[in-house]
Amino acid sequence: MNGDWFLSWISGAILYAAPLLYPTVGEVLGQRTGMVNLGLEGLMLLGASTSFALSVRLGNPWVAVFLGAGVGLLANLIYAFLVVKRNASQLATGLALMFFGLGVSALLGKPYVGQMAAALPKYPLLGPRSLLFRYDLLVYVAFLLAALAWVFLFRTRWGLQLRAVGENPAHAYAAGISPARVRLAAACVVGFLAGLGGAQLALGVTQTWSEGMTAGRGFIAIALVIFSRWNPLRAIVGAILFGGAVVLQLQLQARGIGISPFFLDMFPYVLTLFVLLLWGRGVRHTAPASLGRVYFGTEERGG
Amino acid sequence: MDKSPVLRAEGITKRFPGVVANNRVNFDVHAGEIHALLGENGAGKSTLVKILYGFYQPDSGTISLDGRPTPIRSPREARGHGIGLVFQGFTLIPALTVAENVALFLSKLDWYISPKKLAAQIQEASRRYGLELEPKTPVWQLSVGQQQRVELLKLLLTRARVLIFDEPSKVLAPHEVDTLFGIFRDLRNDGYSLVFITHKLREALTCADRITVLRQGQVAGSLNAQDASEEKLVELMFGEPLKEVATRERGSKFGKPILELVDICTRAVGTTPALRQVSLTVHEGEIVGVAGVSGNGQRELGDVILGLIKPTTGKKIFLSQEATAWPPARMIGQGVAFVPEDPLAMAVVPWFSVLENVALLSPKRFSLYGGLGMAWDKARAVARAGFERLGLNPLPERARAASLSGGNLQRLVLVRELSRDYKLVVGLYPTRGLDVRSANAVRQAFLQARAAGKGVLLISEDLSELFALSDRIVVMLRGQIVGEVRPDQTSLTEVGRMMVGVGHG
């Protein structure tokens, strides 16, 4: 083990952290309003496949990335409508959305498997000659976004209102906030950021499209939300940790260490489980109180 | 008064499944007026103020502001019109801090919340009215009394003109009520309109300018305070005069000790007080009263007895057995009946029906086929007998607990707890939120328990209640027992002085 190896590991960890950070920060905001969205994986895949396809067609990765994120937003409106307006179960709706995204993204992406798309341009952090720490703009933005999300949540009026809805929608309503509106807005953000994460993964990190390429990152993001205790700044730590695990696993495979590649593939996910296991204590007190519950409105108590 | 009222409601009717909560109710309040809304539990007071606040929509009737008909479709609209309401069950969010809870209600809040600026704003208002609140404390650490002060603070910081309080005195100690009423008067003199719900005649008579009495959803009468008297109001409220609870001879011969606490200490959590060296014995056939301003360790005392918190040092002996480490299930199984401070949070499952909640603690008693079924008929009979024995009106068995008013919840818990086979009953503010008649029925039930040789530990802030019922009164202050007196050898003022820590003379 030498310094180069370590630097390239850090460099890779940050790269792999970014596409996780988008859905994680989005989901932190969503869960802070009381919504669990198990459909993140599907949203990421939709963002990835549409942006990849558009980049191939249009040749402009930026337009493709934002259209991909927009598709994520639109797809999550299905979830928002069912959960907020029709009081559907969040878990069932989320899972349905996940499979919907999986199928539709595979269909849309089919003609583009193995093709080359216009990738996002890279900007080196350490000067033009270093091969490490060269990231596309969206990597930098991801970390900035996490910090901004923290400020938004804990230092702004809207963040306060958003958290109030997640703790107790009935009381938030009594405070003059519309829980439905807050949740709809949050669902749009969740969809957009999940789509953006997928798009960045396809056009910034892997620069290819293959079916199911997000490989469970949507679910890892949900785990990271719990790990972060619904705090966007801690989500950065979680994302780097998972990104680091992925890179470490790739590095070990590249070195031809005598461990089954299937076992190594498993490593980041086992790490996630393990961290959640250690981290599980005390989570109960920080989780938004209305998380996962259906809010039926206020006219249910007799006087 | 020749000016038109600030807020006027005319012909308000509101039906809930099975009840007409408000039936053609007329109500108004002027600027610079305190208007008391008086009535028994379930008379429709809460419903009426929730309609004024836009929380419920009336089935018919109109609301006018400054003489103009103005429909109020949501609490947000109400607040926009300058109407503020302090709910009976508070609308604070436990996970958020005092400052954040207040900020949620500020209409003119900058988009960026500076914690320092907000804290300064809160501390200023809090100090001016003697509310003593620390902005950074999470609300879940506050006592019920402190939480009400946060609610009050919220209204003071929003620019409301009409301030409505749903039973503000229910959670307060006597001297806190006086302070609150002092604030009410200051606000009235500043031109605010105040509406408060109560079922205590004395409060209405001491504080209000005008009193409107509701009975079974209808206005039974509305009169100016100077024309009102206790008899008149009682007549309006009940339609019949009431008997005072009988004070009885106090014996000094008690049976064996049922519960002994020896030098109990607990660890303080957050801002809650720790118990320090609390020693207390309850004998068979004895009512021990615990006096004190709420938040001085009463809740912790109850929790220790029930086994919810384990003492760090000290011993708990129940029925001559060392019970310090017993979990609540064992305490309950061995015969502790418990009426907690906050029944909705601690004693019932909100979305269970009344009947299911009654059966909840004695599943074995009502089980059929070795636990494969439930003998609902038996539970129903027990519930009915319980209501009858206590002299309370029965509650609808299928109603969800969450849909009951505060007083009805308290009745449900009392009936369930006193219908079980118990040796000791621990009551935290058991008559809080009950109307005069129900409260007397509960007091009678405690006296019956005493006569049957049970032990009673009565934690209350109602000193006249403690004096009427207790064989002994201990006074709690900051987690300690600071005095023990016999009610026939002391006075209300002396106990009151001990409660606030002014000398023992």
mmCIF file with all atom_site columns, N, CA and C in Angstrom, chain B residues 191-245:
data_model
loop_
_atom_site.group_PDB
_atom_site.id
_atom_site.type_symbol
_atom_site.label_atom_id
_atom_site.label_alt_id
_atom_site.label_comp_id
_atom_site.label_asym_id
_atom_site.label_entity_id
_atom_site.label_seq_id
_atom_site.pdbx_PDB_ins_code
_atom_site.Cartn_x
_atom_site.Cartn_y
_atom_site.Cartn_z
_atom_site.occupancy
_atom_site.B_iso_or_equiv
_atom_site.pdbx_formal_charge
_atom_site.auth_seq_id
_atom_site.auth_comp_id
_atom_site.auth_asym_id
_atom_site.auth_atom_id
_atom_site.pdbx_PDB_model_num
ATOM 1   N N  . GLY B 1 191 ? -56.681 46.115 24.669 1.00 0.00 ? 191 GLY B N  1
ATOM 2   C CA . GLY B 1 191 ? -57.633 46.084 23.576 1.00 0.00 ? 191 GLY B CA 1
ATOM 3   C C  . GLY B 1 191 ? -57.800 44.747 22.886 1.00 0.00 ? 191 GLY B C  1
ATOM 4   N N  . TYR B 1 192 ? -57.162 43.720 23.400 1.00 0.00 ? 192 TYR B N  1
ATOM 5   C CA . TYR B 1 192 ? -57.342 42.392 22.809 1.00 0.00 ? 192 TYR B CA 1
ATOM 6   C C  . TYR B 1 192 ? -58.704 41.825 23.204 1.00 0.00 ? 192 TYR B C  1
ATOM 7   N N  . SER B 1 193 ? -59.208 40.919 22.375 1.00 0.00 ? 193 SER B N  1
ATOM 8   C CA . SER B 1 193 ? -60.401 40.164 22.740 1.00 0.00 ? 193 SER B CA 1
ATOM 9   C C  . SER B 1 193 ? -59.958 38.790 23.184 1.00 0.00 ? 193 SER B C  1
ATOM 10  N N  . LEU B 1 194 ? -60.441 38.366 24.342 1.00 0.00 ? 194 LEU B N  1
ATOM 11  C CA . LEU B 1 194 ? -60.049 37.046 24.835 1.00 0.00 ? 194 LEU B CA 1
ATOM 12  C C  . LEU B 1 194 ? -61.265 36.169 25.043 1.00 0.00 ? 194 LEU B C  1
ATOM 13  N N  . VAL B 1 195 ? -61.126 34.909 24.611 1.00 0.00 ? 195 VAL B N  1
ATOM 14  C CA . VAL B 1 195 ? -62.174 33.929 24.849 1.00 0.00 ? 195 VAL B CA 1
ATOM 15  C C  . VAL B 1 195 ? -61.509 32.769 25.550 1.00 0.00 ? 195 VAL B C  1
ATOM 16  N N  . PHE B 1 196 ? -62.057 32.332 26.686 1.00 0.00 ? 196 PHE B N  1
ATOM 17  C CA . PHE B 1 196 ? -61.478 31.125 27.267 1.00 0.00 ? 196 PHE B CA 1
ATOM 18  C C  . PHE B 1 196 ? -62.547 30.163 27.722 1.00 0.00 ? 196 PHE B C  1
ATOM 19  N N  . ILE B 1 197 ? -62.231 28.887 27.555 1.00 0.00 ? 197 ILE B N  1
ATOM 20  C CA . ILE B 1 197 ? -63.148 27.822 27.932 1.00 0.00 ? 197 ILE B CA 1
ATOM 21  C C  . ILE B 1 197 ? -62.816 27.388 29.343 1.00 0.00 ? 197 ILE B C  1
ATOM 22  N N  . THR B 1 198 ? -63.840 27.141 30.120 1.00 0.00 ? 198 THR B N  1
ATOM 23  C CA . THR B 1 198 ? -63.586 26.589 31.446 1.00 0.00 ? 198 THR B CA 1
ATOM 24  C C  . THR B 1 198 ? -64.838 25.843 31.888 1.00 0.00 ? 198 THR B C  1
ATOM 25  N N  . HIS B 1 199 ? -64.665 24.982 32.873 1.00 0.00 ? 199 HIS B N  1
ATOM 26  C CA . HIS B 1 199 ? -65.877 24.500 33.515 1.00 0.00 ? 199 HIS B CA 1
ATOM 27  C C  . HIS B 1 199 ? -65.816 24.790 35.008 1.00 0.00 ? 199 HIS B C  1
ATOM 28  N N  . LYS B 1 200 ? -64.883 25.683 35.356 1.00 0.00 ? 200 LYS B N  1
ATOM 29  C CA . LYS B 1 200 ? -64.810 26.087 36.759 1.00 0.00 ? 200 LYS B CA 1
ATOM 30  C C  . LYS B 1 200 ? -65.502 27.429 36.922 1.00 0.00 ? 200 LYS B C  1
ATOM 31  N N  . LEU B 1 201 ? -66.549 27.419 37.726 1.00 0.00 ? 201 LEU B N  1
ATOM 32  C CA . LEU B 1 201 ? -67.341 28.631 37.895 1.00 0.00 ? 201 LEU B CA 1
ATOM 33  C C  . LEU B 1 201 ? -66.490 29.784 38.392 1.00 0.00 ? 201 LEU B C  1
ATOM 34  N N  . ARG B 1 202 ? -65.623 29.471 39.360 1.00 0.00 ? 202 ARG B N  1
ATOM 35  C CA . ARG B 1 202 ? -64.876 30.540 40.003 1.00 0.00 ? 202 ARG B CA 1
ATOM 36  C C  . ARG B 1 202 ? -63.993 31.268 38.992 1.00 0.00 ? 202 ARG B C  1
ATOM 37  N N  . GLU B 1 203 ? -63.406 30.487 38.076 1.00 0.00 ? 203 GLU B N  1
ATOM 38  C CA . GLU B 1 203 ? -62.549 31.125 37.066 1.00 0.00 ? 203 GLU B CA 1
ATOM 39  C C  . GLU B 1 203 ? -63.341 32.080 36.202 1.00 0.00 ? 203 GLU B C  1
ATOM 40  N N  . ALA B 1 204 ? -64.525 31.612 35.789 1.00 0.00 ? 204 ALA B N  1
ATOM 41  C CA . ALA B 1 204 ? -65.360 32.462 34.949 1.00 0.00 ? 204 ALA B CA 1
ATOM 42  C C  . ALA B 1 204 ? -65.729 33.724 35.710 1.00 0.00 ? 204 ALA B C  1
ATOM 43  N N  . LEU B 1 205 ? -66.073 33.560 36.982 1.00 0.00 ? 205 LEU B N  1
ATOM 44  C CA . LEU B 1 205 ? -66.522 34.709 37.756 1.00 0.00 ? 205 LEU B CA 1
ATOM 45  C C  . LEU B 1 205 ? -65.377 35.672 38.071 1.00 0.00 ? 205 LEU B C  1
ATOM 46  N N  . THR B 1 206 ? -64.173 35.148 38.314 1.00 0.00 ? 206 THR B N  1
ATOM 47  C CA . THR B 1 206 ? -63.081 36.055 38.681 1.00 0.00 ? 206 THR B CA 1
ATOM 48  C C  . THR B 1 206 ? -62.482 36.742 37.474 1.00 0.00 ? 206 THR B C  1
ATOM 49  N N  . CYS B 1 207 ? -62.451 36.104 36.341 1.00 0.00 ? 207 CYS B N  1
ATOM 50  C CA . CYS B 1 207 ? -61.661 36.655 35.243 1.00 0.00 ? 207 CYS B CA 1
ATOM 51  C C  . CYS B 1 207 ? -62.484 37.283 34.129 1.00 0.00 ? 207 CYS B C  1
ATOM 52  N N  . ALA B 1 208 ? -63.690 36.740 33.879 1.00 0.00 ? 208 ALA B N  1
ATOM 53  C CA . ALA B 1 208 ? -64.392 37.149 32.661 1.00 0.00 ? 208 ALA B CA 1
ATOM 54  C C  . ALA B 1 208 ? -65.198 38.423 32.850 1.00 0.00 ? 208 ALA B C  1
ATOM 55  N N  . ASP B 1 209 ? -65.416 39.128 31.738 1.00 0.00 ? 209 ASP B N  1
ATOM 56  C CA . ASP B 1 209 ? -66.353 40.239 31.726 1.00 0.00 ? 209 ASP B CA 1
ATOM 57  C C  . ASP B 1 209 ? -67.746 39.736 31.380 1.00 0.00 ? 209 ASP B C  1
ATOM 58  N N  . ARG B 1 210 ? -67.765 38.699 30.546 1.00 0.00 ? 210 ARG B N  1
ATOM 59  C CA . ARG B 1 210 ? -69.043 38.149 30.116 1.00 0.00 ? 210 ARG B CA 1
ATOM 60  C C  . ARG B 1 210 ? -68.921 36.630 30.114 1.00 0.00 ? 210 ARG B C  1
ATOM 61  N N  . ILE B 1 211 ? -70.017 35.957 30.427 1.00 0.00 ? 211 ILE B N  1
ATOM 62  C CA . ILE B 1 211 ? -69.981 34.496 30.524 1.00 0.00 ? 211 ILE B CA 1
ATOM 63  C C  . ILE B 1 211 ? -71.103 33.922 29.677 1.00 0.00 ? 211 ILE B C  1
ATOM 64  N N  . THR B 1 212 ? -70.737 33.013 28.776 1.00 0.00 ? 212 THR B N  1
ATOM 65  C CA . THR B 1 212 ? -71.748 32.307 28.001 1.00 0.00 ? 212 THR B CA 1
ATOM 66  C C  . THR B 1 212 ? -71.717 30.843 28.411 1.00 0.00 ? 212 THR B C  1
ATOM 67  N N  . VAL B 1 213 ? -72.874 30.306 28.745 1.00 0.00 ? 213 VAL B N  1
ATOM 68  C CA . VAL B 1 213 ? -72.949 28.924 29.211 1.00 0.00 ? 213 VAL B CA 1
ATOM 69  C C  . VAL B 1 213 ? -73.519 28.047 28.106 1.00 0.00 ? 213 VAL B C  1
ATOM 70  N N  . LEU B 1 214 ? -72.805 26.986 27.785 1.00 0.00 ? 214 LEU B N  1
ATOM 71  C CA . LEU B 1 214 ? -73.291 26.021 26.804 1.00 0.00 ? 214 LEU B CA 1
ATOM 72  C C  . LEU B 1 214 ? -73.790 24.781 27.537 1.00 0.00 ? 214 LEU B C  1
ATOM 73  N N  . ARG B 1 215 ? -74.887 24.238 27.065 1.00 0.00 ? 215 ARG B N  1
ATOM 74  C CA . ARG B 1 215 ? -75.376 22.976 27.617 1.00 0.00 ? 215 ARG B CA 1
ATOM 75  C C  . ARG B 1 215 ? -75.862 22.114 26.466 1.00 0.00 ? 215 ARG B C  1
ATOM 76  N N  . GLN B 1 216 ? -75.294 20.951 26.360 1.00 0.00 ? 216 GLN B N  1
ATOM 77  C CA . GLN B 1 216 ? -75.651 19.998 25.304 1.00 0.00 ? 216 GLN B CA 1
ATOM 78  C C  . GLN B 1 216 ? -75.690 20.650 23.923 1.00 0.00 ? 216 GLN B C  1
ATOM 79  N N  . GLY B 1 217 ? -74.676 21.430 23.644 1.00 0.00 ? 217 GLY B N  1
ATOM 80  C CA . GLY B 1 217 ? -74.538 21.994 22.308 1.00 0.00 ? 217 GLY B CA 1
ATOM 81  C C  . GLY B 1 217 ? -75.321 23.264 22.067 1.00 0.00 ? 217 GLY B C  1
ATOM 82  N N  . GLN B 1 218 ? -76.081 23.694 23.062 1.00 0.00 ? 218 GLN B N  1
ATOM 83  C CA . GLN B 1 218 ? -76.866 24.915 22.856 1.00 0.00 ? 218 GLN B CA 1
ATOM 84  C C  . GLN B 1 218 ? -76.465 25.976 23.880 1.00 0.00 ? 218 GLN B C  1
ATOM 85  N N  . VAL B 1 219 ? -76.715 27.225 23.537 1.00 0.00 ? 219 VAL B N  1
ATOM 86  C CA . VAL B 1 219 ? -76.442 28.289 24.498 1.00 0.00 ? 219 VAL B CA 1
ATOM 87  C C  . VAL B 1 219 ? -77.540 28.284 25.553 1.00 0.00 ? 219 VAL B C  1
ATOM 88  N N  . ALA B 1 220 ? -77.143 28.027 26.816 1.00 0.00 ? 220 ALA B N  1
ATOM 89  C CA . ALA B 1 220 ? -78.130 28.004 27.886 1.00 0.00 ? 220 ALA B CA 1
ATOM 90  C C  . ALA B 1 220 ? -78.357 29.408 28.427 1.00 0.00 ? 220 ALA B C  1
ATOM 91  N N  . GLY B 1 221 ? -77.389 30.275 28.197 1.00 0.00 ? 221 GLY B N  1
ATOM 92  C CA . GLY B 1 221 ? -77.549 31.637 28.669 1.00 0.00 ? 221 GLY B CA 1
ATOM 93  C C  . GLY B 1 221 ? -76.253 32.396 28.533 1.00 0.00 ? 221 GLY B C  1
ATOM 94  N N  . SER B 1 222 ? -76.366 33.733 28.474 1.00 0.00 ? 222 SER B N  1
ATOM 95  C CA . SER B 1 222 ? -75.179 34.567 28.343 1.00 0.00 ? 222 SER B CA 1
ATOM 96  C C  . SER B 1 222 ? -75.403 35.779 29.224 1.00 0.00 ? 222 SER B C  1
ATOM 97  N N  . LEU B 1 223 ? -74.467 36.016 30.173 1.00 0.00 ? 223 LEU B N  1
ATOM 98  C CA . LEU B 1 223 ? -74.689 37.156 31.059 1.00 0.00 ? 223 LEU B CA 1
ATOM 99  C C  . LEU B 1 223 ? -73.389 37.865 31.388 1.00 0.00 ? 223 LEU B C  1
ATOM 100 N N  . ASN B 1 224 ? -73.522 39.127 31.794 1.00 0.00 ? 224 ASN B N  1
ATOM 101 C CA . ASN B 1 224 ? -72.356 39.880 32.215 1.00 0.00 ? 224 ASN B CA 1
ATOM 102 C C  . ASN B 1 224 ? -71.888 39.378 33.571 1.00 0.00 ? 224 ASN B C  1
ATOM 103 N N  . ALA B 1 225 ? -70.591 39.449 33.803 1.00 0.00 ? 225 ALA B N  1
ATOM 104 C CA . ALA B 1 225 ? -70.032 38.865 35.017 1.00 0.00 ? 225 ALA B CA 1
ATOM 105 C C  . ALA B 1 225 ? -70.647 39.488 36.262 1.00 0.00 ? 225 ALA B C  1
ATOM 106 N N  . GLN B 1 226 ? -70.932 40.804 36.216 1.00 0.00 ? 226 GLN B N  1
ATOM 107 C CA . GLN B 1 226 ? -71.451 41.421 37.439 1.00 0.00 ? 226 GLN B CA 1
ATOM 108 C C  . GLN B 1 226 ? -72.874 40.958 37.762 1.00 0.00 ? 226 GLN B C  1
ATOM 109 N N  . ASP B 1 227 ? -73.573 40.446 36.738 1.00 0.00 ? 227 ASP B N  1
ATOM 110 C CA . ASP B 1 227 ? -74.925 39.943 37.008 1.00 0.00 ? 227 ASP B CA 1
ATOM 111 C C  . ASP B 1 227 ? -74.906 38.467 37.376 1.00 0.00 ? 227 ASP B C  1
ATOM 112 N N  . ALA B 1 228 ? -73.749 37.824 37.263 1.00 0.00 ? 228 ALA B N  1
ATOM 113 C CA . ALA B 1 228 ? -73.699 36.373 37.440 1.00 0.00 ? 228 ALA B CA 1
ATOM 114 C C  . ALA B 1 228 ? -73.378 36.016 38.889 1.00 0.00 ? 228 ALA B C  1
ATOM 115 N N  . SER B 1 229 ? -73.844 34.838 39.290 1.00 0.00 ? 229 SER B N  1
ATOM 116 C CA . SER B 1 229 ? -73.474 34.293 40.594 1.00 0.00 ? 229 SER B CA 1
ATOM 117 C C  . SER B 1 229 ? -73.280 32.797 40.409 1.00 0.00 ? 229 SER B C  1
ATOM 118 N N  . GLU B 1 230 ? -72.635 32.164 41.387 1.00 0.00 ? 230 GLU B N  1
ATOM 119 C CA . GLU B 1 230 ? -72.379 30.724 41.258 1.00 0.00 ? 230 GLU B CA 1
ATOM 120 C C  . GLU B 1 230 ? -73.678 29.953 41.047 1.00 0.00 ? 230 GLU B C  1
ATOM 121 N N  . GLU B 1 231 ? -74.711 30.310 41.828 1.00 0.00 ? 231 GLU B N  1
ATOM 122 C CA . GLU B 1 231 ? -75.967 29.552 41.725 1.00 0.00 ? 231 GLU B CA 1
ATOM 123 C C  . GLU B 1 231 ? -76.565 29.679 40.327 1.00 0.00 ? 231 GLU B C  1
ATOM 124 N N  . LYS B 1 232 ? -76.566 30.922 39.844 1.00 0.00 ? 232 LYS B N  1
ATOM 125 C CA . LYS B 1 232 ? -77.146 31.151 38.512 1.00 0.00 ? 232 LYS B CA 1
ATOM 126 C C  . LYS B 1 232 ? -76.416 30.318 37.466 1.00 0.00 ? 232 LYS B C  1
ATOM 127 N N  . LEU B 1 233 ? -75.087 30.325 37.535 1.00 0.00 ? 233 LEU B N  1
ATOM 128 C CA . LEU B 1 233 ? -74.297 29.620 36.524 1.00 0.00 ? 233 LEU B CA 1
ATOM 129 C C  . LEU B 1 233 ? -74.507 28.114 36.625 1.00 0.00 ? 233 LEU B C  1
ATOM 130 N N  . VAL B 1 234 ? -74.523 27.603 37.856 1.00 0.00 ? 234 VAL B N  1
ATOM 131 C CA . VAL B 1 234 ? -74.740 26.167 38.043 1.00 0.00 ? 234 VAL B CA 1
ATOM 132 C C  . VAL B 1 234 ? -76.083 25.778 37.439 1.00 0.00 ? 234 VAL B C  1
ATOM 133 N N  . GLU B 1 235 ? -77.069 26.621 37.678 1.00 0.00 ? 235 GLU B N  1
ATOM 134 C CA . GLU B 1 235 ? -78.392 26.321 37.138 1.00 0.00 ? 235 GLU B CA 1
ATOM 135 C C  . GLU B 1 235 ? -78.346 26.258 35.616 1.00 0.00 ? 235 GLU B C  1
ATOM 136 N N  . LEU B 1 236 ? -77.640 27.224 35.020 1.00 0.00 ? 236 LEU B N  1
ATOM 137 C CA . LEU B 1 236 ? -77.536 27.241 33.562 1.00 0.00 ? 236 LEU B CA 1
ATOM 138 C C  . LEU B 1 236 ? -76.771 26.024 33.053 1.00 0.00 ? 236 LEU B C  1
ATOM 139 N N  . MET B 1 237 ? -75.709 25.650 33.777 1.00 0.00 ? 237 MET B N  1
ATOM 140 C CA . MET B 1 237 ? -74.863 24.556 33.306 1.00 0.00 ? 237 MET B CA 1
ATOM 141 C C  . MET B 1 237 ? -75.559 23.207 33.397 1.00 0.00 ? 237 MET B C  1
ATOM 142 N N  . PHE B 1 238 ? -76.218 22.975 34.521 1.00 0.00 ? 238 PHE B N  1
ATOM 143 C CA . PHE B 1 238 ? -76.743 21.631 34.769 1.00 0.00 ? 238 PHE B CA 1
ATOM 144 C C  . PHE B 1 238 ? -78.256 21.578 34.770 1.00 0.00 ? 238 PHE B C  1
ATOM 145 N N  . GLY B 1 239 ? -78.871 22.712 34.953 1.00 0.00 ? 239 GLY B N  1
ATOM 146 C CA . GLY B 1 239 ? -80.306 22.711 35.077 1.00 0.00 ? 239 GLY B CA 1
ATOM 147 C C  . GLY B 1 239 ? -80.769 22.230 36.440 1.00 0.00 ? 239 GLY B C  1
ATOM 148 N N  . GLU B 1 240 ? -79.840 21.874 37.316 1.00 0.00 ? 240 GLU B N  1
ATOM 149 C CA . GLU B 1 240 ? -80.213 21.407 38.655 1.00 0.00 ? 240 GLU B CA 1
ATOM 150 C C  . GLU B 1 240 ? -79.070 21.744 39.608 1.00 0.00 ? 240 GLU B C  1
ATOM 151 N N  . PRO B 1 241 ? -79.361 22.052 40.863 1.00 0.00 ? 241 PRO B N  1
ATOM 152 C CA . PRO B 1 241 ? -78.287 22.358 41.813 1.00 0.00 ? 241 PRO B CA 1
ATOM 153 C C  . PRO B 1 241 ? -77.485 21.110 42.171 1.00 0.00 ? 241 PRO B C  1
ATOM 154 N N  . LEU B 1 242 ? -76.249 21.299 42.588 1.00 0.00 ? 242 LEU B N  1
ATOM 155 C CA . LEU B 1 242 ? -75.323 20.180 42.851 1.00 0.00 ? 242 LEU B CA 1
ATOM 156 C C  . LEU B 1 242 ? -74.988 20.072 44.322 1.00 0.00 ? 242 LEU B C  1
ATOM 157 N N  . LYS B 1 243 ? -74.720 18.833 44.742 1.00 0.00 ? 243 LYS B N  1
ATOM 158 C CA . LYS B 1 243 ? -74.254 18.639 46.118 1.00 0.00 ? 243 LYS B CA 1
ATOM 159 C C  . LYS B 1 243 ? -72.729 18.700 46.147 1.00 0.00 ? 243 LYS B C  1
ATOM 160 N N  . GLU B 1 244 ? -72.181 19.300 47.182 1.00 0.00 ? 244 GLU B N  1
ATOM 161 C CA . GLU B 1 244 ? -70.716 19.282 47.356 1.00 0.00 ? 244 GLU B CA 1
ATOM 162 C C  . GLU B 1 244 ? -70.276 17.878 47.718 1.00 0.00 ? 244 GLU B C  1
ATOM 163 N N  . VAL B 1 245 ? -69.008 17.567 47.456 1.00 0.00 ? 245 VAL B N  1
ATOM 164 C CA . VAL B 1 245 ? -68.510 16.253 47.837 1.00 0.00 ? 245 VAL B CA 1
ATOM 165 C C  . VAL B 1 245 ? -68.441 16.206 49.367 1.00 0.00 ? 245 VAL B C  1
#
